Tab-separated table of C-alpha atoms and ligand atoms in Angstrom:
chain	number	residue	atom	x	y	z
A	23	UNK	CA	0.000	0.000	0.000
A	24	UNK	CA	1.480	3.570	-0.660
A	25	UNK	CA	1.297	5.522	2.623
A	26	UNK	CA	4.073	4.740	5.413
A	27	UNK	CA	3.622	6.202	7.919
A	28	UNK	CA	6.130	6.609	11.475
A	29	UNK	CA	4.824	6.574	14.465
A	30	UNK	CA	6.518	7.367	18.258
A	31	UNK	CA	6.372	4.436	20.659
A	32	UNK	CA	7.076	6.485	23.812
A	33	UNK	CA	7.042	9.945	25.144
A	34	UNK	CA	8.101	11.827	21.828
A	35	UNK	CA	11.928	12.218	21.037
A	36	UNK	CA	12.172	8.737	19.850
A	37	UNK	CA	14.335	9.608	16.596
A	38	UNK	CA	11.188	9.648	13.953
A	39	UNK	CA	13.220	12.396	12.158
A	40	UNK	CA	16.106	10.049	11.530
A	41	UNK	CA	14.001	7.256	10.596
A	42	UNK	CA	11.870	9.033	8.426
A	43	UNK	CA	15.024	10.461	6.968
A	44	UNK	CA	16.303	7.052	6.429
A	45	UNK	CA	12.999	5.662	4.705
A	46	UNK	CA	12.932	8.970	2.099
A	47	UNK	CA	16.235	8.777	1.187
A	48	UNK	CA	15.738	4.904	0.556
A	49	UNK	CA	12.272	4.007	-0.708
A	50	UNK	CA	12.149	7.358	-2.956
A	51	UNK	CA	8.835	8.218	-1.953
A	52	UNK	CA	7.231	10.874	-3.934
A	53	UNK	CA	5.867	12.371	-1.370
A	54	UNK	CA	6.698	13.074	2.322
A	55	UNK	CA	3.816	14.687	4.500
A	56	UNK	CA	4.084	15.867	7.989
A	57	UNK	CA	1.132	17.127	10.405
A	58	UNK	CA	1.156	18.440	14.543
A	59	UNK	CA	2.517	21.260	15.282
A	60	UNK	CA	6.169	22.923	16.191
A	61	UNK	CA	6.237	21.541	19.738
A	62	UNK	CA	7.794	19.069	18.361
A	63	UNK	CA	11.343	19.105	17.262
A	64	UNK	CA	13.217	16.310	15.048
A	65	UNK	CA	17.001	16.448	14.285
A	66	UNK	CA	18.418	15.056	10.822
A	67	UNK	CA	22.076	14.513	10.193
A	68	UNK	CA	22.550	15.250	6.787
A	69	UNK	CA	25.394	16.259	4.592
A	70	UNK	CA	27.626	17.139	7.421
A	71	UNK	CA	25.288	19.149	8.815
A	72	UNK	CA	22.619	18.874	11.753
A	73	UNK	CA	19.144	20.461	11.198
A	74	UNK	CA	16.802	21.026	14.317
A	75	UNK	CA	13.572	21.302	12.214
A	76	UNK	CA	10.101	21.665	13.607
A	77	UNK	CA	7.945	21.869	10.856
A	78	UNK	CA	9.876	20.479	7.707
A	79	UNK	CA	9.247	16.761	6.612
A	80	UNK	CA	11.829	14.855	7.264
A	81	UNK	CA	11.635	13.651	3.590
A	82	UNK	CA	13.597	16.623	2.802
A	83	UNK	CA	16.832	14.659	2.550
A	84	UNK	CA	15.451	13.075	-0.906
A	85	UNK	CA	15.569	16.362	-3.663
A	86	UNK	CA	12.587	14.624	-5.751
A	87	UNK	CA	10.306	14.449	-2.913
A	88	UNK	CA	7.176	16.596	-2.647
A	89	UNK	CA	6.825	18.434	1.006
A	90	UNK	CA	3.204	18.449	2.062
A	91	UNK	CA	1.725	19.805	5.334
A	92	UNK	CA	-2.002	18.958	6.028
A	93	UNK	CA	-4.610	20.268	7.740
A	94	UNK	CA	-3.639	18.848	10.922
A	95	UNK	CA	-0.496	21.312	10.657
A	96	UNK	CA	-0.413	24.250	13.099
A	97	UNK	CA	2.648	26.492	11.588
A	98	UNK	CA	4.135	29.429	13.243
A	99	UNK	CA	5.037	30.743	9.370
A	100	UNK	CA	8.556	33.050	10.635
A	101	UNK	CA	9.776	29.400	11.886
A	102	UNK	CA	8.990	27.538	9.048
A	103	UNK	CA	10.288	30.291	6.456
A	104	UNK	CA	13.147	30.015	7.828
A	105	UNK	CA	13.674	26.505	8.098
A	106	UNK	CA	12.670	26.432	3.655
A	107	UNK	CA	15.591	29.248	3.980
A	108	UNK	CA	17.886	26.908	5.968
A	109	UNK	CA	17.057	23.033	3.743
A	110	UNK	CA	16.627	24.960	0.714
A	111	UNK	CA	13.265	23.489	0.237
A	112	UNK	CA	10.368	26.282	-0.663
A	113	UNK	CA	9.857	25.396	-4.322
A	114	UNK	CA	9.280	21.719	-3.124
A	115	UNK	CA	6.191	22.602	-0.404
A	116	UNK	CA	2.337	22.332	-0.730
A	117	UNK	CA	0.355	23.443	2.297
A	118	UNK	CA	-3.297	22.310	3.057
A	119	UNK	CA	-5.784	25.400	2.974
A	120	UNK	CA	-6.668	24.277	6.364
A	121	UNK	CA	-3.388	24.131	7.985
A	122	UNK	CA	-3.577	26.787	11.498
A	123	UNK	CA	-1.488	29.635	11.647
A	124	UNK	CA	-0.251	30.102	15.484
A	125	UNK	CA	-0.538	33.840	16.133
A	126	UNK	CA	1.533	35.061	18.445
A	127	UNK	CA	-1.452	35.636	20.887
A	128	UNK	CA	-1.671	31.726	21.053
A	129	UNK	CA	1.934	31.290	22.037
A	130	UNK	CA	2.002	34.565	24.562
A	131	UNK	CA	-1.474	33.074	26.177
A	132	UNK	CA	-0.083	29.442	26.258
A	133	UNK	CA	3.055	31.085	27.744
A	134	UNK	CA	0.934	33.187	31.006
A	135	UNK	CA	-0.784	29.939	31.467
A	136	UNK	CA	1.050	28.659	34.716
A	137	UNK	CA	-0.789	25.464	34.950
A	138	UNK	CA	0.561	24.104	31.390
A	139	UNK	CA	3.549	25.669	31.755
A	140	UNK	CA	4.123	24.270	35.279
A	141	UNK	CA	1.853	21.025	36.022
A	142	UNK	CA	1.324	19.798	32.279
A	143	UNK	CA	5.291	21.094	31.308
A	144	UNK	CA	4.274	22.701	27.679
A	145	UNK	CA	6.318	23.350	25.339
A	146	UNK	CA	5.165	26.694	25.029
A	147	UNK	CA	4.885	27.300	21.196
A	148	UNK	CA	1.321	27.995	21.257
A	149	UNK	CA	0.257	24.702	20.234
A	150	UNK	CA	-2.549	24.089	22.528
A	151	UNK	CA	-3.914	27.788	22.553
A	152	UNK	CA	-4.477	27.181	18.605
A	153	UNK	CA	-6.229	23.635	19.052
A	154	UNK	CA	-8.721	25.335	21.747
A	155	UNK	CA	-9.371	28.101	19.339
A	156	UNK	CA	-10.016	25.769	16.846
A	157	UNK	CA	-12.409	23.374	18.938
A	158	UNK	CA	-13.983	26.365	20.267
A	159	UNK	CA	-14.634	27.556	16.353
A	160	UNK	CA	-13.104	31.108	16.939
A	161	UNK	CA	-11.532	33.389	14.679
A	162	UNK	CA	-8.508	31.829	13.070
A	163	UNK	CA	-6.018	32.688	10.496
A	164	UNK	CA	-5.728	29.387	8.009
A	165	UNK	CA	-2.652	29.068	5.702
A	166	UNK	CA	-4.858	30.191	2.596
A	167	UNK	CA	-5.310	33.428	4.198
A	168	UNK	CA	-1.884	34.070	5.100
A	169	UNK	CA	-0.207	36.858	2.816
A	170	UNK	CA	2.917	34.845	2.347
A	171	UNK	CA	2.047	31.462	2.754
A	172	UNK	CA	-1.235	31.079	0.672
A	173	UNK	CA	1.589	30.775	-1.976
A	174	UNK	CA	2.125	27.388	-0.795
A	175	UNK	CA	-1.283	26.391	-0.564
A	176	UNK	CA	-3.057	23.792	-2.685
A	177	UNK	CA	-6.489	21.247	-2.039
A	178	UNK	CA	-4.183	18.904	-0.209
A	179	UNK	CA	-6.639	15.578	-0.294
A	180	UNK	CA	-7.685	16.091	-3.986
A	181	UNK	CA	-3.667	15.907	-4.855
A	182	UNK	CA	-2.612	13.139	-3.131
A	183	UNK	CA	-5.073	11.807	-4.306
A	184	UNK	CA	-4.998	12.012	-7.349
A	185	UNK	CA	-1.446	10.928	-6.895
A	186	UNK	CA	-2.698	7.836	-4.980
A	187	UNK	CA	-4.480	6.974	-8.598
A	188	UNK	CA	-1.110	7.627	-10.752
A	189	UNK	CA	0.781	5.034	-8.317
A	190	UNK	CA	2.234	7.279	-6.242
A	191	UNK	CA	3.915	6.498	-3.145
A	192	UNK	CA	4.145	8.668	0.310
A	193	UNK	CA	5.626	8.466	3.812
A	194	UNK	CA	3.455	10.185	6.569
A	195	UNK	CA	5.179	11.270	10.175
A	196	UNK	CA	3.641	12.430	12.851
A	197	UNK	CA	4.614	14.001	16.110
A	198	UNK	CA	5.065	13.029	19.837
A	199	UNK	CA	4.542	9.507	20.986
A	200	UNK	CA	2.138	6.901	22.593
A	201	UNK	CA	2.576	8.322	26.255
A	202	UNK	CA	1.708	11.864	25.087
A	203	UNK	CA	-1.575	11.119	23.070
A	204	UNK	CA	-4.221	13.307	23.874
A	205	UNK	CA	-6.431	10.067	23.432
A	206	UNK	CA	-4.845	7.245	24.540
A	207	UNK	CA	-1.626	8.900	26.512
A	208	UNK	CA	-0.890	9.292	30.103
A	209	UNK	CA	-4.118	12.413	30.574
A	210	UNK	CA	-3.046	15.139	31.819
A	211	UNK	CA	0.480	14.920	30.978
A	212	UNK	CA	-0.373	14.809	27.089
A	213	UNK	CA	-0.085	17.037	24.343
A	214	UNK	CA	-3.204	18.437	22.756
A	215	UNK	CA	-3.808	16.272	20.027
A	216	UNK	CA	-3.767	12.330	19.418
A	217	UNK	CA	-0.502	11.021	18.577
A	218	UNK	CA	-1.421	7.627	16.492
A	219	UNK	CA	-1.313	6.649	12.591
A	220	UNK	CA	-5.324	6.616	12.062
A	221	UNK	CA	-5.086	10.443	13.441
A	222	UNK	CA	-2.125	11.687	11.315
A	223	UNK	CA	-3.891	10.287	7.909
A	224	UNK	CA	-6.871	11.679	8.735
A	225	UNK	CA	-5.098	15.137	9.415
A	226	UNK	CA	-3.374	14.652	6.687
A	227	UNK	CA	-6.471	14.137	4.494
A	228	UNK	CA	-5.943	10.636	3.268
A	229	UNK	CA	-8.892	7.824	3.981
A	230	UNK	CA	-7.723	4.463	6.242
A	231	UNK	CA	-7.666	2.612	2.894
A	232	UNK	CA	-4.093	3.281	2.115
A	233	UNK	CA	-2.024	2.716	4.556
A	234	UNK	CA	1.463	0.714	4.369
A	235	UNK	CA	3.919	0.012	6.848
A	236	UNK	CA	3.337	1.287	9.955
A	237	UNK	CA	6.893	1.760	11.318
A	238	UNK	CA	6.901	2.867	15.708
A	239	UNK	CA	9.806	4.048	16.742
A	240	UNK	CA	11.677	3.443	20.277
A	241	UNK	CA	14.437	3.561	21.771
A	242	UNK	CA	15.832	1.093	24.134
A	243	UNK	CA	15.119	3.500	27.389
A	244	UNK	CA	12.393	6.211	27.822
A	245	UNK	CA	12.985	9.666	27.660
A	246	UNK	CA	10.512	12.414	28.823
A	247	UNK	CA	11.262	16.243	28.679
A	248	UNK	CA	8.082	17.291	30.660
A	249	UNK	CA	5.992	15.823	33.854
A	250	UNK	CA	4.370	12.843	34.337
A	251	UNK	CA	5.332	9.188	34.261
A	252	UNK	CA	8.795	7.832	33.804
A	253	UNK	CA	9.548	4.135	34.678
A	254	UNK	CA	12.270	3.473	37.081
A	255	UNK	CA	13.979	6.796	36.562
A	256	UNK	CA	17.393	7.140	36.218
A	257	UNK	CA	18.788	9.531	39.515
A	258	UNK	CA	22.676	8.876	39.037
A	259	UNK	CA	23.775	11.655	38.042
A	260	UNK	CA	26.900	10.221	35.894
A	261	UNK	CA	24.954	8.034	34.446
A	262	UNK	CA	22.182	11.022	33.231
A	263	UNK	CA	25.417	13.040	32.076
A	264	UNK	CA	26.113	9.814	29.574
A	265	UNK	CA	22.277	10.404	28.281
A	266	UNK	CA	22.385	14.290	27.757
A	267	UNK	CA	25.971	14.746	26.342
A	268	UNK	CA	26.645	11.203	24.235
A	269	UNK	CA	23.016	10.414	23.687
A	270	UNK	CA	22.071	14.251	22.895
A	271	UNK	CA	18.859	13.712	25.018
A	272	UNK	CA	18.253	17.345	25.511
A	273	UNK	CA	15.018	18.718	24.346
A	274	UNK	CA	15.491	19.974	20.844
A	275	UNK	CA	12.278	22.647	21.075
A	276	UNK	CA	12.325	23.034	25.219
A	277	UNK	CA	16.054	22.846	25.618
A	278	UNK	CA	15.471	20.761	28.589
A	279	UNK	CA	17.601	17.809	29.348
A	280	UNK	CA	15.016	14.910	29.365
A	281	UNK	CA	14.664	12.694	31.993
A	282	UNK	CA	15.280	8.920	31.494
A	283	UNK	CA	13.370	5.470	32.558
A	284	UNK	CA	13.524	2.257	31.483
A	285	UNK	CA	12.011	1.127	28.551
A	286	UNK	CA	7.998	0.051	28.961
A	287	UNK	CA	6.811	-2.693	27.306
A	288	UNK	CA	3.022	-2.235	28.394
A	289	UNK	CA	3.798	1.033	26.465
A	290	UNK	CA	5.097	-1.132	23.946
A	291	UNK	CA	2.501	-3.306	23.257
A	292	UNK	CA	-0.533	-0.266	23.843
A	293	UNK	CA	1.865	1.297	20.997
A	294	UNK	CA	1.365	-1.940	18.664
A	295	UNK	CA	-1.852	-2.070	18.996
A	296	UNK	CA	-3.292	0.760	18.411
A	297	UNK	CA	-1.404	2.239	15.565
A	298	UNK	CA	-0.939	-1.604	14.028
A	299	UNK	CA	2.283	-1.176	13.902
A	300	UNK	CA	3.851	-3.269	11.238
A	301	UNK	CA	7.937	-3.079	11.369
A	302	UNK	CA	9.734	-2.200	14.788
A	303	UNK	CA	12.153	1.136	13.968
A	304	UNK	CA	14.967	1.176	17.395
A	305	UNK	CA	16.850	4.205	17.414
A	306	UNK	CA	19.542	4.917	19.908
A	307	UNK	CA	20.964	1.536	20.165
A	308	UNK	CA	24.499	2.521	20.834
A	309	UNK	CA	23.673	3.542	24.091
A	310	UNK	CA	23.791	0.174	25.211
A	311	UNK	CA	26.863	-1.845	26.032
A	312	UNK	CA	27.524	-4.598	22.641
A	313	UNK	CA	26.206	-2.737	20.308
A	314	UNK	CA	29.386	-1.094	18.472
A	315	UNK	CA	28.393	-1.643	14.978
A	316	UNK	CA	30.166	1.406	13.593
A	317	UNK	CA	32.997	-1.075	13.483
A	318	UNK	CA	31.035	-3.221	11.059
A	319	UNK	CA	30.183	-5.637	13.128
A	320	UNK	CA	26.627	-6.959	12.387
A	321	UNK	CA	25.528	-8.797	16.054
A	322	UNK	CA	24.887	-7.607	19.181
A	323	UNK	CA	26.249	-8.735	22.352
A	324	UNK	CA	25.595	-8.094	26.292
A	325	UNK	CA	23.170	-5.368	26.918
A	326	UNK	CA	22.241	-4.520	23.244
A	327	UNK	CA	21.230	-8.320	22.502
A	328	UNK	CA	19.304	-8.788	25.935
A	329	UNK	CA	17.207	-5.651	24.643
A	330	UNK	CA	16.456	-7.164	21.360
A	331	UNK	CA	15.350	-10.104	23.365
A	332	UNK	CA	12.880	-8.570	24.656
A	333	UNK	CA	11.669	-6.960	21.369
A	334	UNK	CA	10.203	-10.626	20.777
A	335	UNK	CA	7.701	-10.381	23.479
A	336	UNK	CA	6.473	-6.664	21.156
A	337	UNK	CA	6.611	-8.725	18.075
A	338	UNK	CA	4.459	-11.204	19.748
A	339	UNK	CA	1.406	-8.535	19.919
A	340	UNK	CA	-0.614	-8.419	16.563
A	341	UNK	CA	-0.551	-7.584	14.370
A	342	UNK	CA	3.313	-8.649	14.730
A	343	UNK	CA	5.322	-6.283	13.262
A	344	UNK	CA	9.341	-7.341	13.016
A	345	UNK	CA	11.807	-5.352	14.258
A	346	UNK	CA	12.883	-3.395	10.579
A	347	UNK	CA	15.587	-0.731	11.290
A	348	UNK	CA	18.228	-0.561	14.104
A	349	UNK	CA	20.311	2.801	13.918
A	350	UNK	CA	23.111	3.274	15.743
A	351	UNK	CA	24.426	6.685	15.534
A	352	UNK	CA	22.715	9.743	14.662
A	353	UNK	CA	23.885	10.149	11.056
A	354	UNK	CA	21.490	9.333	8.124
A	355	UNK	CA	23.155	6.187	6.678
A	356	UNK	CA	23.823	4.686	10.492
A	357	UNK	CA	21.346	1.845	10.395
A	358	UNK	CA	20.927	-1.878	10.195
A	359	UNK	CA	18.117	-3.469	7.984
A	360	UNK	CA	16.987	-6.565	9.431
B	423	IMP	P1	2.625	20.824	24.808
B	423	IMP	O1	2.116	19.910	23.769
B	423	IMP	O2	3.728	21.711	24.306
B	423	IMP	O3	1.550	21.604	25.503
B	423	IMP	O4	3.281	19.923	25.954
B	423	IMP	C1	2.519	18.963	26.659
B	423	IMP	C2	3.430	17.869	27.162
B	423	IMP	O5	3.941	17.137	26.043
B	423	IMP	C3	4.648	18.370	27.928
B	423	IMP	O6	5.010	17.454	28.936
B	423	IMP	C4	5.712	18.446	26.860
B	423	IMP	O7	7.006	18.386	27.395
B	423	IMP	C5	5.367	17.230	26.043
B	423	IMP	N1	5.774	17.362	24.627
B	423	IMP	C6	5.206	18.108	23.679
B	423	IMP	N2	5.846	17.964	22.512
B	423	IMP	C7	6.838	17.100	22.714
B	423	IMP	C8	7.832	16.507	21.860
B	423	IMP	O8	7.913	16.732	20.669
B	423	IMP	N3	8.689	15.661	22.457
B	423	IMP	C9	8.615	15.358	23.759
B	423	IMP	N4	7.709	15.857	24.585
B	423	IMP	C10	6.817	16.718	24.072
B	424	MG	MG1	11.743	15.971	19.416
């Protein structure tokens, strides 16, 4: 079927921008199509460089591909400007007529909100202001009546598709994870949308009918940059310092170093489940002791393998996805195919 689509297995910050990276620049999708909004960051190694993007599609990496973002977008439009300015990418983006302009009323009000900034840990983009506005049906300011954005704009479900008909193929990311769906996530300390595949296509305008792979992505530990639930929580500090300076987990949007638990399989399994995850994505293996593969070496040993192990017990929940992609090491070409 043509629409991928990668999904996040725990609390955001799993590596979808890496993966998603990884699938465009192999599978030469035509195009790659991102909805949520900019609370979400995802980092791409690419070309010697590192981009922090929040609003890009990771698809980006692959020239040919188209860069769609549908109606389930929220864009703050200085942000994403610059990010076309920084990938090079304007002449290759379509925008939804639908897609939600964050004003900077949403992000100042978001901001003077103590209780999500405090209790719930926002991100503070303005994220959630916009999605109240929107439930609420208040004035709004849509991409198609933005003065320099309604350039970009095009009836996003009538081209794909019409795509869909010509054989086209697409890869569809999402943002956040499992543990921060506004749905099915850990309530209160969620984001302010729902985080699974069914969601994303439907923001994205595309009917259930065409999904493909469903590819979640985890890591072998949890990481979490606001409140709320984290398993078994790592305290040492030297052991933390090995996370946020090695492992980079420091919040690419908040700037917060995230805290880190052990990995949950009930998460795991809810994650499975729910999005029917076909094809297991790890990121973040070389964390673990005995997995050095940047020597070549194509087995794990010690820690590494005993965490594969217990992939088997995810694989076992249907519809039984197999573990796909290992990467281990942030740049683009740094994974295994299984
Ligand atoms: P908000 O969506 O910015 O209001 O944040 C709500 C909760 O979700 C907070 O705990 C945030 O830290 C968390 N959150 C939001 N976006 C991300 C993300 O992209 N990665 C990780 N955590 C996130
Ligand atoms: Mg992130």
């Amino acid at each position: 079927m043509p629409v991928d689509i990668v999904v996040g297995g725990q609390a955001g910050d799993e590596g979808k921008g890496k993966i998603t990276a990884y699938l465009a620049a192999k599978n030469d999708y035509d195009y790659s199509i991102r909805v949520g909004g900019p609370n979400a960051g995802h980092t791409i190694f690419y070309n010697d460089r590192i981009y922090t993007l929040k609003t890009t599609p990771g698809g980006f990496v692959n020239r040919r591909t188209k860069l769609v973002l549908g109606a389930g977008t929220y864009i703050i439009p200085e942000w994403l400007e610059k990010e076309m300015k920084l990938t090079g990418t304007a002449g290759r983006f379509i925008i939804d007529p639908h897609a939600v302009i964050i004003e900077p009323r949403h992000t100042a009000a978001e901001r003077a909100d103590s209780r999500m900034m405090g209790k719930i840990g926002s991100v503070g983009t303005g994220l959630g202001a916009a999605v109240r506005d929107r439930v609420d049906r208040k004035k709004l300011l849509f991409a198609k009546d933005h003065p320099r954005l309604k350039k970009f704009v095009r009836d996003v479900p009538e081209l794909l598709n019409k795509a869909l008909a010509k054989g086209s193929r697409m890869l569809l990311e999402g943002t956040q994870g499992m543990k921060l769906s506004n749905l099915h996530g850990e309530y209160p300390f969620v984001t302010s949308r729902d985080t699974t595949a069914s969601t994303f296509m439907g923001e994205a305008g595309l009917g259930p009918k065409y999904a493909g792979e469903v590819y979640a992505v985890f890591k072998p530990y949890v990481t979490r940059v606001g409140p709320g639930l984290v398993a078994k929580e790592m305290t040492d500090k030297k052991k933390l310092n090995k996370y946020h300076t090695a492992g980079r987990e420091v919040g690419s949007v908040s700037g917060r170093l995230r805290r880190v638990g052990e990995f949950e399989m009930s998460v795991a399994l809810q994650t499975v489940r729910i999005n029917s995850a076909t094809k297991l994505a790890i990121t973040h293996i070389d964390m673990l002791e005995g997995a050095d593969l940047s020597r070549g070496v194509k087995s794990f040993t010690g820690e590494a393998r005993k965490f594969m192990g217990t992939l088997e017990k995810v694989c076992a929940a249907y519809p039984y996805p197999k573990v796909s992609l290992v990467s281990y090491g942030p740049g683009l070409h740094e994974v295994l195919e299984l």
